[in-house]
Amino acid sequence: MKQYILAIDAGTTSARCILFDHAGQICATAQKELHVSYPHDGWVEQDAMEIWEAQIQVCRRVMEEHQIQPEQIAAIGMTNQRETTIVWDKSTGEPIAPAIVWQCRRTAQQADQLRERGLTETLRQKTGLVIDAYFSATKLQWILDNIPDARKRAQQGKLLFGTVDSWLIWKLTGGKRHITDASNAARTMLYNIHTLCWDAEILEELEIPAGMLPEVVPSSGIVAHTDIAFFGQEIPIAGIAGDQQAALFGQRCWQPGEAKNTYGTGCFLLMNTGTTPVSSSNGLLTTIAWNVDGQVTYALEGSIFVAGAAIQWLRDEVGLLSHSSESEQIANSVEDTGGVYLVPAFTGLGAPYWDAYARGLLIGITRATRREHIIRAALESLAYQTVDVLHGMEEDAKLALQRVKADGGASANDFLMQFQSDIMGVEVERPACVETTALGAAYLAGIAVGYWHDREELRATTTGGRRFEPKMDRQEREKLLRGWRKAVTRAQGWAKAE
Ligand code: ADP
């Protein structure tokens, strides 16, 4: 009987399940949309029970629709939206609060307080992160402070905390395993990425009872088995990684200096920096990529807030496009932008500028500027922002970039991929299977159970796809980049009070 690896991709907007075969090809998928609620300005929540129920439903659906027997699943790999925080009752299995989603800003003040208490440097050194409401720590604090009796019950050992991977694995194992992997733990702001332990000093500062935290297990290895009740047979869970790190693994960025960029709503750039953590002078995060074969691999991470969202904005708010994909042909219909730059700093600028007061800017407009130029400038802005982060990464890591692997919805745009390669002066490689997040989880699980012998065997399986080589000459590239930097300067600080 043919064997498969089942990847659970627990995303923010949907629960997905993808079945991969030995060639790394997708054989079946199922997906269910998830609700996201916004109860107050800046608050983002999900129902943890809905996340669980949708996930088990899509797993069963894939197996039923394709008549897959449980014994045909060699292993399950898990990948998940990161940082999202869930606290549940150990005996009833009921969440005590909504899942606080990574995007939620409700704890911005708690983050400010941590900064005011002078913890910035300590937390950066220990966790590799910049203090922010984005990470799980302040979200967990919020639940302990705001749900009646939560802290007391947590101290009594009655409550458990987990990111979405922990929650789903706890459920899948019938409450037997309360675990997470280092790539997820590294996003909580509670985990020491050097000692590889929950950090006692941080837990004390934040008044978080250590007993509610999951055990940190390897990213690849048989770490649990599903309860027999779910698939009629126990299936090993053998891979876990947060979504961006899973994509880095799925893109085979296994060597230091290899990087991937996911072009979605925003962009997430991760670069493998090898076995030593690299601290950033450019506002990037230091994070754990994975812990495989007893060896931790680190990564530098930079996020761009508005990427594909700039194309959405042109489509939905400005009405210049009817479909995002149309942007490719329109951008190709003009030679260049005619000197127009769009800086999509709609919510400020992230790395390396970190300017919350920057705002969007369209500049260089002349009487000759047409719709096509603006659309092209929007696509180019994704590539320019990527270059800014990548230069920071190269500087921090003292590594020269070999190539960038691309994935995510907007990576389907050939114009963008070619321009990205041109403006970086580096090759861009887009695999045929852009489901790299799920593939990464499948790889981690498959290697652990011997479905694939090792990474060398995986290298031999083809990724197909397409390579984009830089064609632009250096002078032209530098001229365009100078224009971009000038435009960014004009956008900076715009929303600051007079
Ligand atoms: P996410 O996972 O962040 O929701 P996706 O990876 O699905 O995002 O990518 C969707 C984003 O990519 C949208 O913002 C959309 O505007 C943009 N996008 C999708 N297809 C294209 C395309 N062909 N050209 C440019 N942008 C695109």
Coordinates of C-alpha atoms and ligand atoms in Angstrom, one line a residue:
M1 CA 0.0 0.0 0.0
K2 CA 1.3 3.4 -0.9
Q3 CA 2.5 5.5 2.0
Y4 CA 2.1 9.2 2.6
I5 CA 3.0 12.0 4.9
L6 CA 0.1 14.0 6.2
A7 CA 0.9 17.7 6.8
I8 CA -1.4 19.7 9.1
D9 CA -1.2 23.4 8.2
A10 CA -2.9 25.3 10.9
G11 CA -3.0 28.8 9.4
T12 CA -4.7 31.9 10.5
T13 CA -7.4 32.1 7.9
S14 CA -7.8 28.4 7.3
A15 CA -7.2 24.9 8.6
R16 CA -5.6 22.8 5.9
C17 CA -4.5 19.3 5.5
I18 CA -2.2 18.2 2.7
L19 CA -1.1 14.7 1.8
F20 CA 2.4 14.3 0.2
D21 CA 3.9 11.3 -1.5
H22 CA 7.4 10.1 -1.6
A23 CA 8.2 12.4 -4.6
G24 CA 7.2 15.4 -2.4
Q25 CA 4.1 15.8 -4.6
I26 CA 0.7 16.9 -3.3
C27 CA -1.8 14.0 -3.6
A28 CA -4.7 15.5 -1.8
T29 CA -5.8 18.6 0.1
A30 CA -8.7 19.8 2.2
Q31 CA -9.3 23.2 3.6
K32 CA -11.8 24.9 5.9
E33 CA -12.0 28.6 6.5
L34 CA -11.7 29.9 10.0
H35 CA -13.4 32.8 11.6
V36 CA -11.4 35.7 12.9
S37 CA -13.1 38.2 15.1
Y38 CA -12.1 41.8 15.9
P39 CA -14.1 42.6 19.1
H40 CA -12.3 45.9 19.7
D41 CA -10.0 48.2 17.9
G42 CA -6.7 46.3 17.4
W43 CA -8.0 43.1 19.0
V44 CA -7.8 39.9 17.0
E45 CA -9.3 36.6 18.3
Q46 CA -10.2 33.1 17.2
D47 CA -12.1 30.3 18.8
A48 CA -9.6 27.7 19.8
M49 CA -12.3 25.0 19.7
E50 CA -13.2 25.9 16.1
I51 CA -9.5 25.7 15.2
W52 CA -9.4 22.2 16.6
E53 CA -12.6 21.0 15.1
A54 CA -11.9 22.4 11.7
Q55 CA -8.4 20.8 11.8
I56 CA -9.6 17.3 12.7
Q57 CA -12.4 17.6 10.1
V58 CA -10.0 18.4 7.2
C59 CA -7.7 15.6 8.2
R60 CA -10.6 13.1 8.2
R61 CA -11.9 14.5 4.9
V62 CA -8.6 14.1 3.1
M63 CA -8.4 10.5 4.3
E64 CA -12.0 9.6 3.5
E65 CA -12.2 11.3 0.1
H66 CA -9.1 9.6 -1.1
Q67 CA -9.7 6.4 0.7
I68 CA -6.5 6.5 2.7
Q69 CA -6.2 4.0 5.5
P70 CA -4.5 5.1 8.7
E71 CA -1.7 2.6 8.2
Q72 CA -0.8 4.4 4.9
I73 CA 0.1 7.6 6.9
A74 CA 3.8 7.1 7.7
A75 CA 3.7 10.3 9.9
I76 CA 2.0 13.6 10.6
G77 CA 3.9 16.9 10.3
M78 CA 2.5 20.0 12.0
T79 CA 3.0 23.6 11.0
N80 CA 1.0 26.5 12.4
Q81 CA 0.4 30.2 12.7
R82 CA 2.9 31.3 15.2
E83 CA 2.7 33.3 18.5
T84 CA -1.1 32.8 18.8
T85 CA -1.9 32.1 22.4
I86 CA -4.3 29.5 23.9
V87 CA -4.9 28.7 27.6
W88 CA -7.0 25.7 28.4
D89 CA -8.2 23.7 31.4
K90 CA -6.1 20.6 31.8
S91 CA -9.0 18.4 33.1
T92 CA -11.9 19.5 30.8
G93 CA -9.8 20.4 27.7
E94 CA -11.9 23.6 27.4
P95 CA -10.1 26.9 26.5
I96 CA -10.6 29.5 29.2
A97 CA -10.4 32.4 26.8
P98 CA -10.4 33.0 23.0
A99 CA -7.2 32.3 21.2
I100 CA -5.3 35.7 21.1
V101 CA -4.1 35.9 17.5
W102 CA -0.6 37.0 16.6
Q103 CA -1.9 40.2 15.0
C104 CA -3.7 41.2 18.2
R105 CA -2.5 44.6 19.6
R106 CA -4.4 44.5 22.9
T107 CA -1.2 44.1 24.9
A108 CA 0.7 47.0 23.4
Q109 CA 0.6 48.7 26.8
Q110 CA 2.0 45.6 28.5
A111 CA 4.8 45.6 26.0
D112 CA 5.4 49.3 26.7
Q113 CA 5.6 48.5 30.4
L114 CA 8.2 45.8 29.8
R115 CA 10.3 48.4 27.9
E116 CA 9.8 50.9 30.7
R117 CA 11.0 48.3 33.2
G118 CA 14.3 48.3 31.2
L119 CA 13.9 44.7 29.9
T120 CA 14.6 45.5 26.3
E121 CA 18.2 44.4 26.2
T122 CA 17.7 41.3 28.5
L123 CA 14.8 40.1 26.4
R124 CA 16.7 40.7 23.2
Q125 CA 19.7 38.8 24.4
K126 CA 17.8 35.9 25.8
T127 CA 15.0 35.5 23.3
G128 CA 16.4 37.2 20.2
L129 CA 13.2 39.2 19.9
V130 CA 12.3 42.9 20.1
I131 CA 9.7 43.5 22.8
D132 CA 6.3 43.6 21.1
A133 CA 2.7 42.6 21.6
Y134 CA 3.1 40.3 18.6
F135 CA 4.8 37.6 20.7
S136 CA 3.0 35.2 23.0
A137 CA 4.4 36.5 26.4
T138 CA 2.2 39.5 26.9
K139 CA -0.8 37.7 25.4
L140 CA -0.4 35.0 28.1
Q141 CA 0.0 37.7 30.7
W142 CA -3.2 39.3 29.6
I143 CA -5.2 36.0 30.0
L144 CA -3.7 35.4 33.4
D145 CA -4.5 39.0 34.5
N146 CA -8.0 39.3 33.0
I147 CA -9.7 35.9 33.2
P148 CA -11.0 35.4 36.8
D149 CA -8.9 33.1 38.9
A150 CA -6.7 32.3 35.9
R151 CA -3.4 33.0 37.6
K152 CA -4.4 31.1 40.8
R153 CA -5.5 28.1 38.7
A154 CA -2.4 28.2 36.7
Q155 CA -0.3 28.2 39.8
Q156 CA -2.3 25.2 41.0
G157 CA -1.3 23.4 37.8
K158 CA -4.8 23.4 36.5
L159 CA -4.2 25.3 33.3
L160 CA -2.0 24.8 30.3
F161 CA -0.6 27.3 27.8
G162 CA 0.3 26.6 24.2
T163 CA 0.6 28.0 20.7
V164 CA -1.6 26.4 18.1
D165 CA 0.8 23.4 17.6
S166 CA 0.7 22.6 21.3
W167 CA -3.1 22.9 21.5
L168 CA -3.7 20.7 18.5
I169 CA -1.2 18.0 19.5
W170 CA -2.6 18.0 23.0
K171 CA -6.1 17.4 21.5
L172 CA -4.8 14.8 18.9
T173 CA -3.1 12.8 21.7
G174 CA -6.2 12.8 23.9
G175 CA -4.5 15.1 26.4
K176 CA -1.4 12.9 26.7
R177 CA 1.2 15.2 25.2
H178 CA 1.7 18.8 26.1
I179 CA 4.6 19.8 23.8
T180 CA 5.9 22.4 21.3
D181 CA 9.1 22.6 19.3
A182 CA 11.9 25.1 19.5
S183 CA 10.8 27.1 16.4
N184 CA 7.5 27.9 18.1
A185 CA 8.9 28.3 21.6
A186 CA 11.3 30.9 20.2
R187 CA 8.3 33.1 19.3
T188 CA 6.9 33.3 22.8
M189 CA 9.5 35.7 24.2
L190 CA 9.7 33.3 27.2
Y191 CA 12.2 30.9 25.7
N192 CA 16.0 31.3 26.0
I193 CA 17.3 30.6 22.5
H194 CA 20.9 30.0 23.8
T195 CA 20.2 27.7 26.8
L196 CA 17.2 26.1 25.0
C197 CA 15.1 26.4 28.2
W198 CA 12.1 28.4 29.3
D199 CA 13.8 31.2 31.0
A200 CA 13.2 31.3 34.7
E201 CA 14.1 34.9 35.1
I202 CA 11.7 36.0 32.4
L203 CA 8.9 33.8 33.8
E204 CA 9.4 35.4 37.2
E205 CA 9.4 39.0 35.8
L206 CA 6.2 38.2 33.9
E207 CA 4.6 36.2 36.7
I208 CA 4.0 33.2 34.5
P209 CA 3.9 29.8 36.3
A210 CA 6.4 27.4 34.6
G211 CA 4.1 24.5 35.1
M212 CA 1.7 25.7 32.4
L213 CA 4.3 25.7 29.7
P214 CA 4.7 22.8 27.2
E215 CA 7.7 20.6 27.0
V216 CA 10.0 21.6 24.1
V217 CA 10.7 18.7 21.8
P218 CA 12.8 18.3 18.6
S219 CA 11.3 19.7 15.4
S220 CA 11.9 16.3 13.8
G221 CA 11.4 13.1 15.7
I222 CA 8.5 10.9 16.8
V223 CA 7.3 13.1 19.6
A224 CA 3.7 11.8 20.1
H225 CA 1.0 9.5 18.7
T226 CA -2.5 10.4 17.8
D227 CA -5.2 8.9 20.0
I228 CA -6.7 5.8 18.5
A229 CA -10.1 7.5 18.7
F230 CA -9.4 9.9 15.8
F231 CA -8.2 7.7 12.9
G232 CA -8.9 4.2 14.2
Q233 CA -5.2 3.7 14.7
E234 CA -2.3 5.6 16.3
I235 CA -0.3 7.7 13.9
P236 CA 3.1 9.1 14.8
I237 CA 3.4 12.9 15.0
A238 CA 7.0 13.4 13.9
G239 CA 7.5 17.0 12.8
I240 CA 6.6 20.4 14.2
A241 CA 7.6 23.9 13.1
G242 CA 6.1 27.4 13.0
D243 CA 4.9 28.3 9.5
Q244 CA 7.8 30.6 8.4
Q245 CA 10.4 28.2 9.7
A246 CA 8.6 25.3 8.1
A247 CA 8.7 27.2 4.8
L248 CA 12.4 27.8 5.2
F249 CA 12.8 24.0 5.7
G250 CA 10.4 23.2 2.8
Q251 CA 12.4 25.6 0.5
R252 CA 15.5 23.5 1.4
C253 CA 17.3 26.5 2.9
W254 CA 19.5 24.1 4.9
Q255 CA 22.8 25.9 4.5
P256 CA 23.9 29.2 6.1
G257 CA 23.2 32.1 3.8
E258 CA 20.2 30.4 2.2
A259 CA 17.1 32.5 2.4
K260 CA 13.4 32.4 1.5
N261 CA 10.9 35.2 1.0
T262 CA 7.2 34.6 1.3
Y263 CA 5.2 37.1 -0.7
G264 CA 1.8 37.2 0.9
T265 CA -0.2 40.0 2.5
G266 CA 3.1 41.0 4.0
C267 CA 6.5 39.5 3.3
F268 CA 8.4 37.2 5.6
L269 CA 12.1 36.9 4.9
L270 CA 14.1 34.3 6.8
M271 CA 17.8 33.5 6.3
N272 CA 19.5 30.4 7.7
T273 CA 22.5 31.6 9.8
G274 CA 23.7 28.2 10.8
T275 CA 24.4 26.9 14.3
T276 CA 25.2 30.2 16.0
P277 CA 22.6 32.8 16.7
V278 CA 23.3 36.1 15.0
S279 CA 22.2 39.2 16.7
S280 CA 21.0 42.0 14.5
S281 CA 22.0 45.7 14.3
N282 CA 19.3 46.3 11.7
G283 CA 16.2 45.6 13.7
L284 CA 15.8 41.9 12.6
L285 CA 14.8 39.1 14.8
T286 CA 17.0 36.3 15.8
T287 CA 15.0 33.1 15.9
I288 CA 15.4 29.3 16.0
A289 CA 14.8 27.8 12.6
W290 CA 14.6 24.2 13.8
N291 CA 16.1 21.7 16.2
V292 CA 16.9 18.6 14.1
D293 CA 19.3 15.7 15.1
G294 CA 20.1 17.4 18.4
Q295 CA 21.4 20.5 16.5
V296 CA 19.7 23.8 16.6
T297 CA 19.8 26.0 13.4
Y298 CA 19.2 29.7 13.8
A299 CA 17.7 32.2 11.4
L300 CA 17.4 35.9 11.0
E301 CA 13.9 37.1 10.3
G302 CA 12.6 40.3 8.9
S303 CA 9.0 41.2 8.2
I304 CA 7.5 43.6 5.8
F305 CA 4.0 44.7 6.8
V306 CA 2.6 45.6 3.5
A307 CA 3.5 43.6 0.4
G308 CA 0.7 41.8 -1.5
A309 CA -1.6 44.1 0.5
A310 CA -0.4 47.0 -1.6
I311 CA -1.8 45.2 -4.7
Q312 CA -5.0 44.5 -2.8
W313 CA -5.2 48.2 -2.0
L314 CA -4.9 49.2 -5.7
R315 CA -7.6 46.6 -6.4
D316 CA -10.1 47.2 -3.6
E317 CA -9.7 50.8 -2.4
V318 CA -8.3 52.6 -5.5
G319 CA -10.0 50.4 -8.1
L320 CA -7.1 50.4 -10.5
L321 CA -7.2 46.6 -10.9
S322 CA -10.0 44.0 -11.0
H323 CA -7.7 41.1 -10.1
S324 CA -4.3 41.0 -8.3
S325 CA -2.9 38.8 -11.1
E326 CA -3.7 41.4 -13.7
S327 CA -0.9 43.5 -12.3
E328 CA 1.7 41.4 -14.1
Q329 CA 0.6 42.1 -17.6
I330 CA 0.0 45.7 -16.9
A331 CA 3.4 46.2 -15.3
N332 CA 5.0 44.6 -18.4
S333 CA 3.1 46.9 -20.7
V334 CA 5.4 49.8 -19.7
E335 CA 9.1 50.1 -19.9
D336 CA 9.5 51.4 -16.4
T337 CA 7.5 53.4 -13.8
G338 CA 8.4 56.7 -15.4
G339 CA 10.2 57.7 -12.2
V340 CA 7.2 57.0 -10.0
Y341 CA 7.7 55.3 -6.6
L342 CA 5.1 53.9 -4.2
V343 CA 6.2 53.5 -0.6
P344 CA 3.4 51.4 0.9
A345 CA 4.1 52.5 4.5
F346 CA 0.3 52.2 5.3
T347 CA 1.0 51.1 8.9
G348 CA 4.5 52.5 9.3
L349 CA 7.7 50.8 8.2
G350 CA 9.2 47.7 9.7
A351 CA 12.8 46.5 9.3
P352 CA 15.2 48.1 8.8
Y353 CA 13.5 51.5 9.3
W354 CA 11.2 50.8 12.3
D355 CA 9.2 54.0 11.8
A356 CA 5.7 53.8 13.2
Y357 CA 5.1 57.3 11.9
A358 CA 5.9 56.7 8.3
R359 CA 2.9 56.7 5.9
G360 CA 2.2 55.7 2.4
L361 CA 3.6 57.8 -0.4
L362 CA 3.3 58.0 -4.2
I363 CA 6.0 60.3 -5.6
G364 CA 7.6 61.2 -8.9
I365 CA 4.3 61.8 -10.6
T366 CA 4.3 63.9 -13.7
R367 CA 1.7 64.8 -16.3
A368 CA 2.8 61.6 -18.2
T369 CA 2.1 59.3 -15.3
R370 CA -0.5 56.6 -16.1
R371 CA -2.3 53.9 -14.3
E372 CA 0.3 51.4 -15.6
H373 CA 3.1 53.2 -14.0
I374 CA 1.4 53.3 -10.6
I375 CA 0.6 49.6 -10.8
R376 CA 4.2 48.8 -11.8
A377 CA 5.5 51.0 -8.9
A378 CA 3.3 49.0 -6.5
L379 CA 4.8 45.7 -7.6
E380 CA 8.3 47.1 -7.5
S381 CA 7.8 48.3 -4.0
L382 CA 7.5 44.7 -2.8
A383 CA 11.0 44.0 -4.3
Y384 CA 12.5 47.2 -2.9
Q385 CA 11.3 46.5 0.6
T386 CA 12.8 43.0 0.3
V387 CA 16.2 44.4 -0.8
D388 CA 16.2 46.7 2.3
V389 CA 15.7 43.8 4.6
L390 CA 18.1 41.5 2.8
H391 CA 20.9 44.0 2.9
G392 CA 20.4 44.2 6.7
M393 CA 20.6 40.4 6.9
E394 CA 23.7 40.2 4.9
E395 CA 25.3 42.9 7.0
D396 CA 24.3 41.2 10.3
A397 CA 25.2 37.7 9.2
K398 CA 28.4 38.8 7.4
L399 CA 27.2 36.4 4.7
A400 CA 26.8 37.1 1.0
L401 CA 23.5 35.9 -0.3
Q402 CA 23.6 33.1 -2.8
R403 CA 20.0 33.2 -4.0
V404 CA 16.5 33.8 -2.6
K405 CA 13.8 31.2 -2.8
A406 CA 10.3 32.6 -3.3
D407 CA 6.8 31.5 -2.3
G408 CA 3.5 32.9 -1.3
G409 CA 0.5 34.1 -3.3
A410 CA 2.3 37.0 -5.1
S411 CA 5.3 34.9 -6.1
A412 CA 3.1 33.7 -8.9
N413 CA 3.8 37.1 -10.6
D414 CA 6.7 36.6 -13.0
F415 CA 7.2 40.4 -13.4
L416 CA 7.8 40.7 -9.7
M417 CA 10.1 37.7 -9.6
Q418 CA 12.2 39.1 -12.4
F419 CA 12.3 42.6 -11.0
Q420 CA 13.2 41.1 -7.6
S421 CA 16.2 39.3 -9.1
D422 CA 17.2 42.4 -11.1
I423 CA 17.1 44.7 -8.1
M424 CA 18.9 42.3 -5.8
G425 CA 21.4 41.2 -8.4
V426 CA 20.8 37.7 -7.1
E427 CA 19.0 34.7 -8.5
V428 CA 15.4 34.1 -7.4
E429 CA 14.1 30.6 -7.4
R430 CA 10.4 29.7 -7.3
P431 CA 9.6 26.1 -6.8
A432 CA 6.8 24.4 -8.7
C433 CA 5.1 23.5 -5.4
V434 CA 4.6 26.8 -3.5
E435 CA 3.0 25.0 -0.6
T436 CA 6.4 25.1 1.0
T437 CA 5.1 25.5 4.6
A438 CA 3.2 22.2 4.5
L439 CA 6.0 20.6 2.6
G440 CA 8.5 21.7 5.3
A441 CA 6.4 20.1 8.0
A442 CA 6.1 16.9 5.8
Y443 CA 9.9 16.8 5.3
L444 CA 10.5 17.2 9.1
A445 CA 8.1 14.3 9.8
G446 CA 9.1 12.1 6.9
I447 CA 12.8 12.3 7.8
A448 CA 12.1 11.4 11.4
V449 CA 10.3 8.1 10.5
G450 CA 12.7 7.1 7.7
Y451 CA 10.1 7.8 5.0
W452 CA 12.9 9.9 3.5
H453 CA 16.3 8.7 4.5
D454 CA 17.9 12.2 4.9
R455 CA 18.0 15.6 3.4
E456 CA 20.3 14.4 0.6
E457 CA 17.6 12.1 -0.6
L458 CA 15.2 15.0 -0.5
R459 CA 17.6 17.1 -2.6
A460 CA 17.4 14.5 -5.3
T461 CA 13.6 14.9 -5.6
T462 CA 12.9 17.6 -8.1
T463 CA 11.3 20.9 -7.2
G464 CA 10.7 21.9 -10.8
G465 CA 9.9 25.5 -10.7
R466 CA 11.6 28.4 -12.3
R467 CA 14.7 30.5 -11.8
F468 CA 14.9 34.2 -12.5
E469 CA 18.5 35.5 -13.2
P470 CA 19.4 39.1 -12.7
K471 CA 19.6 40.9 -16.0
M472 CA 19.8 44.6 -15.0
D473 CA 23.2 46.3 -15.1
R474 CA 24.6 47.6 -11.9
Q475 CA 24.4 51.3 -12.7
E476 CA 20.7 51.0 -13.5
R477 CA 20.1 49.0 -10.3
E478 CA 21.9 51.6 -8.2
K479 CA 20.0 54.4 -9.8
L480 CA 16.7 52.8 -9.0
L481 CA 17.7 52.0 -5.5
R482 CA 18.8 55.6 -4.9
G483 CA 15.4 56.7 -6.0
W484 CA 13.7 54.3 -3.7
R485 CA 15.7 55.4 -0.7
K486 CA 15.0 59.0 -1.4
A487 CA 11.3 58.2 -1.6
V488 CA 11.4 56.3 1.7
T489 CA 13.1 59.3 3.4
R490 CA 10.2 61.5 2.2
A491 CA 7.6 59.0 3.7
Q492 CA 9.4 58.7 7.1
G493 CA 8.0 60.5 10.1
W494 CA 4.9 61.8 8.2
A495 CA 2.3 61.1 10.9
K496 CA 4.3 62.6 13.8
A497 CA 2.5 65.3 15.7
E498 CA 3.6 68.8 14.5
Ligands
ADP1 P1 -1.6 35.3 2.9 O1 -1.2 33.9 3.1 O2 -0.8 36.4 3.6 O3 -3.1 35.6 3.1 P2 -1.2 34.7 0.1 O4 0.1 34.0 0.1 O5 -2.4 34.0 -0.2 O6 -1.4 35.6 1.3 O7 -1.1 35.9 -1.0 C1 -2.1 36.8 -1.2 C2 -1.6 38.2 -1.5 O8 -0.8 38.2 -2.7 C3 -2.7 39.2 -1.7 O9 -2.3 40.4 -1.0 C4 -2.7 39.5 -3.2 O10 -3.0 40.8 -3.5 C5 -1.3 39.1 -3.6 N1 -1.3 38.4 -4.9 C6 -1.9 37.3 -5.3 N2 -1.6 37.0 -6.6 C7 -0.9 38.0 -7.1 C8 -0.3 38.2 -8.3 N3 -0.4 37.4 -9.4 N4 0.4 39.4 -8.5 C9 0.6 40.2 -7.4 N5 0.0 40.0 -6.2 C10 -0.7 38.9 -6.0

